[in-house]
CSV table of C-alpha atoms and ligand atoms in Angstrom, one decimal:
chain,number,residue,atom,x,y,z
A,717,MET,CA,-16.3,36.2,17.1
A,718,LYS,CA,-18.1,32.9,16.5
A,719,GLN,CA,-16.5,30.1,18.7
A,720,ILE,CA,-16.7,26.6,17.1
A,721,GLY,CA,-15.8,23.6,19.3
A,722,LEU,CA,-14.1,20.7,17.5
A,723,GLY,CA,-14.0,17.0,18.5
A,724,LEU,CA,-11.2,15.3,16.6
A,725,MET,CA,-11.2,11.5,16.1
A,726,GLY,CA,-7.7,10.4,15.2
A,727,LEU,CA,-4.4,12.3,15.5
A,728,GLY,CA,-2.4,10.5,12.8
A,729,ASN,CA,-1.0,12.0,9.7
A,730,ILE,CA,-4.1,13.8,8.6
A,731,GLY,CA,-5.1,14.8,12.1
A,732,ILE,CA,-1.7,16.4,12.5
A,733,GLY,CA,-2.1,18.1,9.1
A,734,THR,CA,-5.5,19.5,10.2
A,735,TRP,CA,-4.1,20.7,13.5
A,736,LYS,CA,-1.1,22.4,11.8
A,737,THR,CA,-3.3,24.0,9.1
A,738,LEU,CA,-5.4,25.6,11.9
A,739,GLU,CA,-2.3,26.5,13.9
A,740,MET,CA,-0.7,28.1,10.8
A,741,ASN,CA,-3.8,29.9,9.5
A,742,GLY,CA,-6.1,30.2,12.6
A,743,GLU,CA,-5.5,34.0,13.0
A,744,THR,CA,-6.1,34.7,9.3
A,745,ILE,CA,-9.3,32.6,9.4
A,746,LYS,CA,-10.4,34.6,12.5
A,747,LYS,CA,-9.7,37.9,10.7
A,748,ASN,CA,-11.3,36.9,7.4
A,749,THR,CA,-14.4,35.0,8.7
A,750,GLY,CA,-14.9,35.9,12.4
A,751,ILE,CA,-14.6,32.2,13.3
A,752,ASP,CA,-12.5,30.9,16.1
A,753,PHE,CA,-12.0,27.1,16.1
A,754,LYS,CA,-11.0,25.4,19.3
A,755,PHE,CA,-10.2,21.7,19.8
A,756,VAL,CA,-12.3,20.5,22.7
A,757,LYS,CA,-11.5,16.7,22.7
A,758,ILE,CA,-9.3,14.3,20.7
A,759,LEU,CA,-10.2,10.6,20.5
A,760,GLU,CA,-6.8,8.9,20.3
A,761,LYS,CA,-5.4,5.9,22.2
A,762,ASN,CA,-1.8,6.7,21.3
A,763,VAL,CA,-1.3,9.6,23.6
A,764,ASP,CA,2.5,9.4,23.7
A,765,ALA,CA,3.2,9.1,20.0
A,766,LYS,CA,6.0,11.4,18.8
A,767,ARG,CA,4.2,14.3,17.0
A,768,ASP,CA,5.8,17.7,16.1
A,769,ILE,CA,2.8,19.6,17.5
A,770,ASP,CA,2.1,20.8,21.0
A,771,VAL,CA,-1.1,19.2,22.2
A,772,ASP,CA,-2.4,19.5,25.7
A,773,LYS,CA,-2.7,15.9,27.0
A,774,LYS,CA,-5.9,16.8,28.8
A,775,LEU,CA,-7.6,16.9,25.4
A,776,PHE,CA,-7.1,13.2,24.8
A,777,THR,CA,-9.8,10.6,25.5
A,778,ASP,CA,-10.3,7.0,24.6
A,779,ASP,CA,-14.1,7.2,24.9
A,780,PRO,CA,-16.0,8.5,21.8
A,781,GLN,CA,-19.0,9.4,24.0
A,782,ASP,CA,-16.8,12.3,25.4
A,783,LEU,CA,-17.2,13.8,21.9
A,784,PHE,CA,-20.8,12.8,21.1
A,785,ASN,CA,-22.2,14.0,24.4
A,786,ASN,CA,-20.1,17.1,24.8
A,787,ASP,CA,-22.2,20.3,24.5
A,788,ASP,CA,-19.0,22.3,23.8
A,789,ILE,CA,-18.4,20.3,20.5
A,790,ASP,CA,-20.2,21.6,17.4
A,791,VAL,CA,-18.3,19.6,14.8
A,792,VAL,CA,-16.8,16.1,14.9
A,793,ILE,CA,-13.8,15.6,12.5
A,794,GLU,CA,-13.4,11.9,11.7
A,795,LEU,CA,-9.8,11.1,10.6
A,796,LEU,CA,-9.5,7.6,11.9
A,797,GLY,CA,-9.4,5.9,8.5
A,798,GLY,CA,-10.8,2.5,7.6
A,799,ILE,CA,-14.5,1.7,7.4
A,800,GLU,CA,-15.2,0.6,11.0
A,801,PRO,CA,-15.5,1.9,13.7
A,802,ALA,CA,-15.2,5.2,11.8
A,803,ALA,CA,-18.6,4.9,10.0
A,804,SER,CA,-20.5,3.9,13.2
A,805,PHE,CA,-18.8,6.8,15.0
A,806,MET,CA,-19.9,9.3,12.3
A,807,LEU,CA,-23.4,8.0,12.3
A,808,GLU,CA,-23.5,8.3,16.1
A,809,ALA,CA,-22.1,11.8,16.0
A,810,LEU,CA,-24.8,12.9,13.4
A,811,ASN,CA,-27.5,11.2,15.5
A,812,ASN,CA,-26.3,13.3,18.4
A,813,GLY,CA,-26.7,16.5,16.5
A,814,LYS,CA,-23.1,17.1,15.6
A,815,HIS,CA,-22.0,18.3,12.2
A,816,VAL,CA,-19.4,15.9,10.7
A,817,VAL,CA,-16.3,16.5,8.5
A,818,THR,CA,-14.3,13.5,7.3
A,819,ALA,CA,-11.4,12.6,4.9
A,820,ASN,CA,-12.3,9.0,5.1
A,821,LYS,CA,-13.0,7.7,1.6
A,822,ALA,CA,-13.4,4.1,2.6
A,823,ALA,CA,-16.0,4.8,5.2
A,824,VAL,CA,-17.9,7.3,3.0
A,825,ALA,CA,-17.9,5.1,-0.1
A,826,ALA,CA,-19.2,2.1,1.9
A,827,ASN,CA,-21.9,4.1,3.7
A,828,TYR,CA,-22.7,7.0,1.3
A,829,ASP,CA,-26.5,6.7,1.5
A,830,LYS,CA,-26.6,6.1,5.2
A,831,LEU,CA,-24.4,9.0,6.1
A,832,LEU,CA,-26.3,11.5,3.9
A,833,GLU,CA,-29.7,10.3,5.1
A,834,SER,CA,-28.6,10.5,8.7
A,835,ALA,CA,-27.3,14.1,8.3
A,836,GLU,CA,-30.6,15.1,6.6
A,837,LYS,CA,-32.7,13.4,9.3
A,838,ASN,CA,-30.8,15.1,12.1
A,839,ASN,CA,-30.7,18.5,10.3
A,840,VAL,CA,-26.9,18.7,10.5
A,841,MET,CA,-24.2,19.0,7.9
A,842,PHE,CA,-21.9,16.3,6.6
A,843,ARG,CA,-18.9,17.3,4.5
A,844,TYR,CA,-16.2,15.0,2.9
A,845,GLU,CA,-14.2,17.2,0.4
A,846,ALA,CA,-10.9,15.8,1.7
A,847,SER,CA,-12.0,12.2,0.9
A,848,VAL,CA,-11.4,12.6,-2.9
A,849,GLY,CA,-8.3,14.2,-4.3
A,850,GLY,CA,-6.8,15.4,-1.0
A,851,GLY,CA,-6.3,19.1,-1.3
A,852,ILE,CA,-8.1,19.5,-4.7
A,853,PRO,CA,-11.5,21.1,-4.4
A,854,ILE,CA,-13.6,18.8,-6.6
A,855,LEU,CA,-16.7,17.7,-4.6
A,856,ASN,CA,-17.8,21.1,-3.6
A,857,PRO,CA,-17.4,22.6,-7.1
A,858,LEU,CA,-19.5,19.7,-8.5
A,859,LEU,CA,-22.2,20.4,-5.9
A,860,THR,CA,-22.2,24.2,-6.5
A,861,VAL,CA,-20.8,26.0,-9.5
A,862,LEU,CA,-21.0,23.0,-11.8
A,863,ARG,CA,-24.5,22.0,-10.8
A,864,GLY,CA,-25.9,23.6,-14.0
A,865,ASN,CA,-24.2,20.9,-16.1
A,866,GLU,CA,-24.8,17.3,-16.9
A,867,ILE,CA,-21.5,15.7,-16.4
A,868,GLU,CA,-20.6,13.5,-19.4
A,869,SER,CA,-17.4,12.0,-18.4
A,870,ILE,CA,-14.7,11.9,-15.7
A,871,MET,CA,-11.1,10.7,-15.8
A,872,GLY,CA,-9.1,10.9,-12.6
A,873,ILE,CA,-5.7,10.2,-11.2
A,874,LEU,CA,-6.9,9.8,-7.7
A,875,ASN,CA,-4.2,8.1,-5.7
A,876,GLY,CA,-1.0,9.9,-4.7
A,877,THR,CA,0.9,6.7,-3.7
A,878,THR,CA,0.5,4.9,-7.0
A,879,ASN,CA,1.1,8.0,-9.0
A,880,TYR,CA,4.3,8.6,-7.1
A,881,ILE,CA,5.3,4.9,-7.6
A,882,LEU,CA,4.6,5.0,-11.4
A,883,THR,CA,6.3,8.4,-11.8
A,884,GLN,CA,9.5,7.3,-10.0
A,885,MET,CA,9.5,4.0,-12.0
A,886,THR,CA,9.0,5.8,-15.3
A,887,ASP,CA,11.4,8.8,-14.7
A,888,PHE,CA,14.2,7.1,-12.7
A,889,GLY,CA,13.8,3.4,-13.4
A,890,LEU,CA,13.4,2.8,-9.6
A,891,ASP,CA,12.0,-0.4,-8.2
A,892,PHE,CA,8.3,-0.7,-7.0
A,893,ASP,CA,9.1,-1.8,-3.4
A,894,ALA,CA,11.7,0.9,-2.7
A,895,VAL,CA,9.4,3.6,-4.0
A,896,LEU,CA,6.4,2.3,-2.1
A,897,LYS,CA,8.5,2.6,1.1
A,898,THR,CA,9.3,6.3,0.3
A,899,ALA,CA,5.6,6.9,-0.3
A,900,GLN,CA,4.8,5.4,3.1
A,901,GLU,CA,7.5,7.6,4.8
A,902,LYS,CA,6.1,10.7,3.1
A,903,GLY,CA,2.6,9.9,4.7
A,904,PHE,CA,0.9,9.3,1.3
A,905,ALA,CA,0.1,5.6,1.6
A,906,GLU,CA,-2.6,4.0,3.6
A,907,ALA,CA,-1.8,2.1,6.9
A,908,ASP,CA,-2.1,-1.0,4.7
A,909,PRO,CA,-0.8,0.1,1.3
A,910,THR,CA,-2.7,-2.9,-0.4
A,911,ALA,CA,-5.6,-0.5,-0.7
A,912,ASP,CA,-3.4,1.9,-2.7
A,913,VAL,CA,-1.6,-0.5,-5.0
A,914,GLU,CA,-4.6,-2.7,-5.7
A,915,GLY,CA,-6.7,0.3,-6.7
A,916,ILE,CA,-9.2,-0.1,-3.9
A,917,ASP,CA,-8.6,3.4,-2.6
A,918,VAL,CA,-9.3,4.8,-6.1
A,919,ALA,CA,-12.5,2.7,-6.4
A,920,ASN,CA,-13.6,4.3,-3.1
A,921,LYS,CA,-13.0,7.8,-4.5
A,922,LEU,CA,-14.6,7.0,-7.8
A,923,SER,CA,-17.7,5.7,-6.0
A,924,ILE,CA,-18.0,9.1,-4.1
A,925,LEU,CA,-17.3,11.1,-7.3
A,926,MET,CA,-19.9,9.3,-9.3
A,927,ALA,CA,-22.5,9.7,-6.6
A,928,ILE,CA,-22.1,13.4,-6.8
A,929,ALA,CA,-21.3,13.9,-10.5
A,930,PHE,CA,-23.9,11.5,-11.9
A,931,ASP,CA,-26.2,11.2,-9.0
A,932,LYS,CA,-25.6,7.5,-9.0
A,933,TYR,CA,-24.2,5.7,-6.0
A,934,VAL,CA,-22.2,2.6,-7.0
A,935,LYS,CA,-20.6,0.6,-4.2
A,936,PRO,CA,-16.8,0.4,-4.6
A,937,GLN,CA,-16.9,-3.4,-4.8
A,938,GLU,CA,-19.2,-3.1,-7.9
A,939,ILE,CA,-16.5,-1.1,-9.7
A,940,LYS,CA,-14.2,-3.3,-11.9
A,941,THR,CA,-10.8,-2.5,-10.3
A,942,THR,CA,-7.2,-3.4,-11.3
A,943,GLY,CA,-4.2,-2.1,-9.4
A,944,ILE,CA,-0.6,-1.5,-10.4
A,945,THR,CA,1.1,-4.5,-8.8
A,946,GLY,CA,1.2,-6.3,-12.3
A,947,ILE,CA,2.9,-3.3,-14.0
A,948,THR,CA,6.5,-4.2,-15.0
A,949,LYS,CA,9.4,-2.0,-16.1
A,950,GLN,CA,8.9,-3.5,-19.5
A,951,ASP,CA,5.2,-2.3,-19.6
A,952,ILE,CA,6.5,1.2,-18.8
A,953,GLU,CA,9.2,1.0,-21.5
A,954,ASN,CA,6.6,-0.2,-24.0
A,955,ALA,CA,4.4,2.8,-23.2
A,956,LYS,CA,7.3,5.2,-23.5
A,957,SER,CA,8.2,3.9,-27.0
A,958,LYS,CA,4.6,4.7,-28.0
A,959,GLY,CA,4.9,8.3,-26.6
A,960,ALA,CA,2.7,7.4,-23.5
A,961,LYS,CA,2.8,7.0,-19.8
A,962,ILE,CA,1.1,4.4,-17.6
A,963,LYS,CA,-1.3,5.9,-15.1
A,964,LEU,CA,-3.8,4.4,-12.7
A,965,VAL,CA,-7.0,5.9,-14.0
A,966,ALA,CA,-10.5,6.1,-12.6
A,967,GLY,CA,-12.9,6.5,-15.5
A,968,ALA,CA,-16.7,7.1,-15.7
A,969,LYS,CA,-18.7,8.0,-18.7
A,970,LYS,CA,-22.4,8.4,-19.5
A,971,LEU,CA,-23.4,6.4,-22.5
A,972,ALA,CA,-26.0,7.5,-25.1
A,973,ASN,CA,-28.6,5.2,-23.5
A,974,GLY,CA,-28.1,7.0,-20.2
A,975,GLU,CA,-26.2,4.0,-18.6
A,976,LEU,CA,-23.0,4.7,-16.8
A,977,GLU,CA,-19.7,2.9,-17.7
A,978,TYR,CA,-17.0,2.9,-15.1
A,979,GLU,CA,-13.7,1.2,-14.3
A,980,VAL,CA,-10.4,1.7,-12.3
A,981,GLY,CA,-7.2,0.4,-13.9
A,982,PRO,CA,-3.8,1.2,-15.3
A,983,MET,CA,-4.0,2.9,-18.7
A,984,GLU,CA,-1.5,4.2,-21.3
A,985,ILE,CA,-2.0,8.0,-21.5
A,986,ALA,CA,-0.6,9.7,-24.5
A,987,ASP,CA,2.1,12.3,-23.5
A,988,ASP,CA,0.0,15.1,-25.0
A,989,HIS,CA,-3.0,14.4,-22.8
A,990,PRO,CA,-3.2,16.8,-19.8
A,991,LEU,CA,-3.3,13.8,-17.4
A,992,ALA,CA,0.1,12.6,-18.6
A,993,SER,CA,1.8,15.6,-16.9
A,994,VAL,CA,0.4,14.8,-13.5
A,995,SER,CA,3.4,13.4,-11.6
A,996,ASN,CA,4.3,12.0,-8.1
A,997,GLU,CA,1.7,12.6,-5.4
A,998,PHE,CA,-0.2,15.0,-7.5
A,999,ASN,CA,-3.8,14.1,-8.5
A,1000,ALA,CA,-6.1,15.4,-11.2
A,1001,VAL,CA,-9.7,15.2,-12.3
A,1002,PHE,CA,-10.4,15.8,-15.9
A,1003,LEU,CA,-14.1,16.1,-16.6
A,1004,LYS,CA,-16.5,17.2,-19.3
A,1005,GLY,CA,-19.8,18.9,-18.6
A,1006,ASN,CA,-22.4,19.6,-21.3
A,1007,ALA,CA,-22.2,23.3,-20.8
A,1008,VAL,CA,-18.8,24.1,-19.4
A,1009,ASP,CA,-17.0,21.5,-21.7
A,1010,GLU,CA,-13.6,20.3,-20.5
A,1011,LEU,CA,-12.1,21.1,-17.1
A,1012,MET,CA,-9.1,19.9,-15.2
A,1013,PHE,CA,-8.6,20.1,-11.4
A,1014,TYR,CA,-5.1,19.6,-10.3
A,1015,GLY,CA,-3.3,19.5,-7.0
A,1016,LYS,CA,-1.8,17.4,-4.2
A,1017,GLY,CA,-3.9,14.3,-3.7
A,1018,ALA,CA,-2.3,13.1,-0.5
A,1019,GLY,CA,-0.2,14.3,2.4
A,1020,PRO,CA,-1.0,15.9,5.8
A,1021,LEU,CA,-1.2,19.6,4.9
A,1022,PRO,CA,-3.0,19.4,1.5
A,1023,THR,CA,-5.6,17.1,3.1
A,1024,GLY,CA,-5.7,19.3,6.2
A,1025,SER,CA,-6.5,22.2,3.9
A,1026,ALA,CA,-9.6,20.5,2.5
A,1027,VAL,CA,-10.7,19.5,6.0
A,1028,VAL,CA,-10.4,23.1,7.3
A,1029,GLY,CA,-12.2,24.3,4.2
A,1030,ASP,CA,-15.2,22.1,5.1
A,1031,LEU,CA,-15.0,23.3,8.7
A,1032,ILE,CA,-15.2,26.9,7.7
A,1033,ASP,CA,-18.1,26.2,5.4
A,1034,ILE,CA,-20.0,24.5,8.2
A,1035,ALA,CA,-19.1,27.2,10.7
A,1036,GLN,CA,-20.4,29.9,8.4
A,1037,ARG,CA,-23.7,28.2,8.1
A,1038,ILE,CA,-24.2,27.4,11.8
B,1044,HSE,N1,-3.4,6.8,0.3
B,1044,HSE,C1,-4.0,7.9,-0.4
B,1044,HSE,C2,-3.2,8.3,-1.6
B,1044,HSE,C3,-4.2,9.0,0.6
B,1044,HSE,O1,-2.1,7.8,-1.7
B,1044,HSE,O2,-3.8,9.0,-2.4
B,1044,HSE,C4,-5.1,10.1,0.1
B,1044,HSE,O3,-6.4,9.7,-0.1
């Protein structure tokens, strides 16, 4: 049995989802892979928060050095959210020889080059599948089985909160604010949902996707981004009358001259396009490769367990290579 020690940073929604995924499937993972994951330390100030998991309080610390300098920890899982201090903590963990797994799109998109270079320099692994599309495997396929393609275009619905809001407004005529509140209660929305509704979260994800799919890192703030706060019930009705739905779409396309065209914004998607059937917190990535042609990846883009699934997948991948 291979024992892998985990240092977890952040026991919020996604931290709990990761804990539960390992609790639910730990025995199966052990049986199938011979890997036994163990939480060694948890960086979390809010020790007494109500959580429906049973965590030994001795695991909690408020000092990140307890993770970076701990010989029993092989992999640091960063689930704090936000750019800082998360990015600095990940860099310090990598510099201390720890492998790192994260779901944090904001920190990865803002520091993509730095994080990858640091992992390479320190000869450790850095994985971030959960940062784009929640539970949907999209980054790893692009890095492995799709590597033989030139990707020509990508269209993605990459934010569960806004897709949930637009779906509920379209299908049930509900009000924006009430639906946003439900999305927050379901654990889809960011701590500050401005990042969701203004499209910033999608720009972060598109930045990461483009870096992998087109080998071109574009900072999120360089991506033209429009959110959904300006979308009215009338806009939705107008789209309906044309046989279309309004979706917040991340688009990127390689032009004939080799330049990349990219944008995030609300779009009318015709009802017969595969992306029109992606509802609620579901996400999808529709892409075209020059060999494989059209592909669509579909699944839950937000929520504790779907995101926990992607985090645990990265943990297993790392553990198998250690
Ligand atoms: N707030 C994000 C969303 C979480 O709604 O998609 C997953 O990245």
